[in-house]
Short mmCIF file of C-alpha atoms in Angstrom, two decimals:
data_model
loop_
_atom_site.label_atom_id
_atom_site.label_comp_id
_atom_site.label_asym_id
_atom_site.label_seq_id
_atom_site.Cartn_x
_atom_site.Cartn_y
_atom_site.Cartn_z
CA MET A 1 45.43 25.43 -30.12
CA THR A 2 42.52 28.01 -30.62
CA SER A 3 38.84 26.94 -30.74
CA MET A 4 37.37 27.45 -34.28
CA THR A 5 33.82 28.10 -35.14
CA SER A 6 31.77 25.39 -36.71
CA ASN A 7 32.14 24.79 -40.49
CA GLN A 8 28.44 23.62 -40.86
CA PRO A 9 27.24 26.95 -41.92
CA TYR A 10 29.86 27.19 -44.48
CA LEU A 11 29.23 23.75 -45.84
CA LEU A 12 25.44 24.28 -45.77
CA ARG A 13 25.91 27.30 -48.00
CA ALA A 14 28.34 25.61 -50.23
CA PHE A 15 25.86 22.63 -50.75
CA TYR A 16 22.91 24.86 -51.29
CA GLU A 17 24.66 26.90 -53.92
CA TRP A 18 26.01 23.78 -55.68
CA ILE A 19 22.57 22.00 -55.68
CA VAL A 20 20.83 25.08 -57.09
CA ASP A 21 23.77 25.76 -59.60
CA ASN A 22 23.05 22.32 -61.00
CA ASP A 23 19.28 23.08 -61.42
CA LEU A 24 18.28 20.67 -58.78
CA THR A 25 15.89 21.25 -55.84
CA PRO A 26 17.54 21.63 -52.48
CA TYR A 27 15.63 20.06 -49.45
CA ILE A 28 16.73 20.40 -45.84
CA VAL A 29 16.22 18.26 -43.05
CA VAL A 30 15.54 20.14 -39.59
CA ASP A 31 15.70 19.05 -36.09
CA ALA A 32 12.33 20.49 -35.10
CA THR A 33 13.05 19.77 -31.35
CA ASN A 34 15.60 22.66 -31.20
CA GLU A 35 13.84 25.44 -29.22
CA MET A 36 15.14 27.93 -31.75
CA VAL A 37 13.49 26.49 -34.72
CA GLU A 38 10.39 28.35 -35.94
CA VAL A 39 8.67 25.96 -38.38
CA PRO A 40 4.95 24.79 -38.73
CA LEU A 41 4.72 22.24 -36.03
CA GLU A 42 1.80 20.53 -37.77
CA PHE A 43 4.09 19.14 -40.59
CA VAL A 44 6.62 17.94 -37.93
CA LYS A 45 7.07 14.10 -37.88
CA ASP A 46 9.29 12.29 -35.19
CA GLY A 47 10.83 15.65 -34.30
CA GLN A 48 12.09 16.30 -37.88
CA ILE A 49 10.74 18.46 -40.76
CA VAL A 50 11.82 18.04 -44.50
CA LEU A 51 11.65 21.66 -46.36
CA ASN A 52 11.96 22.50 -50.08
CA VAL A 53 14.21 25.60 -49.91
CA SER A 54 14.51 26.16 -53.70
CA PRO A 55 14.41 29.68 -54.88
CA SER A 56 10.95 28.97 -56.50
CA ALA A 57 9.56 27.88 -53.22
CA CYS A 58 10.89 30.54 -50.74
CA VAL A 59 10.50 34.41 -50.54
CA ASN A 60 12.77 36.48 -48.58
CA PHE A 61 15.23 33.71 -48.46
CA SER A 62 18.40 34.54 -46.03
CA LEU A 63 21.12 31.91 -45.64
CA ASP A 64 23.90 33.19 -43.30
CA LEU A 65 26.40 31.92 -40.55
CA THR A 66 23.66 32.05 -37.70
CA GLY A 67 21.06 30.38 -39.67
CA LEU A 68 18.15 30.15 -42.43
CA SER A 69 15.17 32.22 -42.77
CA PHE A 70 12.36 32.59 -45.39
CA GLN A 71 8.81 32.62 -46.28
CA ALA A 72 6.77 29.75 -47.69
CA ARG A 73 3.25 28.61 -48.05
CA PHE A 74 2.00 25.55 -46.00
CA GLY A 75 -1.59 24.61 -47.00
CA GLY A 76 -1.94 27.83 -48.82
CA GLN A 77 -1.05 30.01 -45.77
CA PRO A 78 2.01 32.11 -45.95
CA ARG A 79 4.49 31.18 -42.91
CA ARG A 80 7.67 32.66 -41.73
CA LEU A 81 10.40 30.09 -40.93
CA SER A 82 13.47 30.70 -38.99
CA ILE A 83 16.05 27.83 -38.51
CA PRO A 84 19.39 28.08 -36.77
CA SER A 85 22.29 26.34 -38.59
CA GLU A 86 22.97 23.84 -35.79
CA ALA A 87 19.19 22.59 -36.11
CA ILE A 88 19.98 21.77 -39.98
CA MET A 89 20.75 18.08 -39.94
CA ALA A 90 21.26 17.43 -43.71
CA ILE A 91 20.93 18.99 -47.16
CA TYR A 92 20.39 17.18 -50.36
CA ALA A 93 18.92 17.24 -53.97
CA ARG A 94 15.37 15.98 -54.20
CA GLU A 95 16.05 14.40 -57.72
CA ASN A 96 19.20 12.31 -57.02
CA GLY A 97 19.90 12.56 -53.14
CA ALA A 98 23.38 14.20 -53.58
CA GLY A 99 24.04 16.20 -50.47
CA THR A 100 25.26 15.74 -47.02
CA VAL A 101 24.33 14.74 -43.40
CA PHE A 102 25.75 17.06 -40.72
CA ALA A 103 27.21 15.68 -37.48
CA THR A 104 25.14 17.00 -34.27
CA GLU A 105 26.99 19.15 -31.65
CA GLU A 106 27.00 15.94 -29.42
CA GLU A 107 28.72 13.85 -31.94
CA MET A 108 31.18 16.61 -32.51
CA ALA A 109 31.96 16.91 -28.77
CA LYS A 110 32.39 13.14 -28.57
CA THR A 111 34.95 13.10 -31.48
CA SER A 112 36.89 16.10 -30.40
CA LYS A 113 37.82 15.02 -26.99
CA PRO A 114 41.68 14.28 -27.11
CA SER A 115 42.50 10.51 -26.70
CA GLU A 116 45.71 8.90 -25.49
CA PRO A 117 48.03 7.96 -28.53
CA GLN A 118 48.23 4.39 -29.01
CA ALA A 119 51.04 2.54 -30.48
CA THR A 120 49.65 0.54 -33.44
CA GLY A 121 52.69 -0.41 -35.36
CA PRO A 122 56.47 -0.11 -35.36
CA ALA A 123 57.98 3.29 -34.22
CA SER A 124 60.45 3.50 -36.88
CA ILE A 125 61.31 1.72 -40.15
CA GLU A 126 64.19 -0.28 -38.16
CA ASP A 127 61.47 -1.92 -36.04
CA VAL A 128 60.10 -3.55 -39.02
CA ASP A 129 61.12 -7.20 -39.37
CA ALA A 130 60.90 -9.44 -42.33
CA SER A 131 58.68 -11.80 -40.56
CA ASP A 132 56.02 -9.16 -40.01
CA ASN A 133 55.26 -9.51 -43.64
CA ILE A 134 53.62 -13.14 -43.14
CA ASP A 135 50.61 -11.53 -41.59
CA ALA A 136 50.12 -8.98 -44.28
CA PRO A 137 46.75 -9.43 -46.38
CA VAL A 138 46.94 -11.03 -49.66
CA PRO A 139 45.67 -8.81 -52.42
CA PRO A 140 42.74 -10.14 -54.22
CA LYS A 141 43.26 -12.23 -57.32
CA LYS A 142 42.39 -10.63 -60.74
CA GLY A 143 39.52 -11.82 -62.76
CA LYS A 144 35.59 -11.96 -62.45
CA PRO A 145 34.44 -10.66 -59.21
CA THR A 146 32.15 -12.93 -57.07
CA LEU A 147 29.95 -12.51 -53.98
CA LYS A 148 29.75 -14.84 -51.22
CA VAL A 149 26.68 -15.29 -48.93
CA ILE A 150 27.42 -15.33 -45.17
CA LYS A 151 24.62 -16.52 -42.89
#
């Protein structure tokens, strides 16, 4: 199978447009430890910075497959920001939190490693025995839902 490019830049653009189209304020969470990130370091906390990327807060906004760049004011001073796509950890709407968190490259590498197929059930319909149904979970009873406190 051929290697595919990351879908993260495409999803980032789609979520950005969706949030803006719904008249909400898009915010991004950036991994400021990425050496390609150009953001005001004085506003970085715990290696991350949260940025308002709404059209009203940014000038010369550009979002493409390689990343995001724009100008914004921090403490009244205009600053140029440049953020590669892989450094954007999440995008969400300030008003309701709708958005997504992106997987990091390390997480993607862990999940993309092929694993040995494991037999977890019968190989064919003939292998199913009527006695197997004894262990099947019982569907919940209809009626008023209840919660049980477990300590």
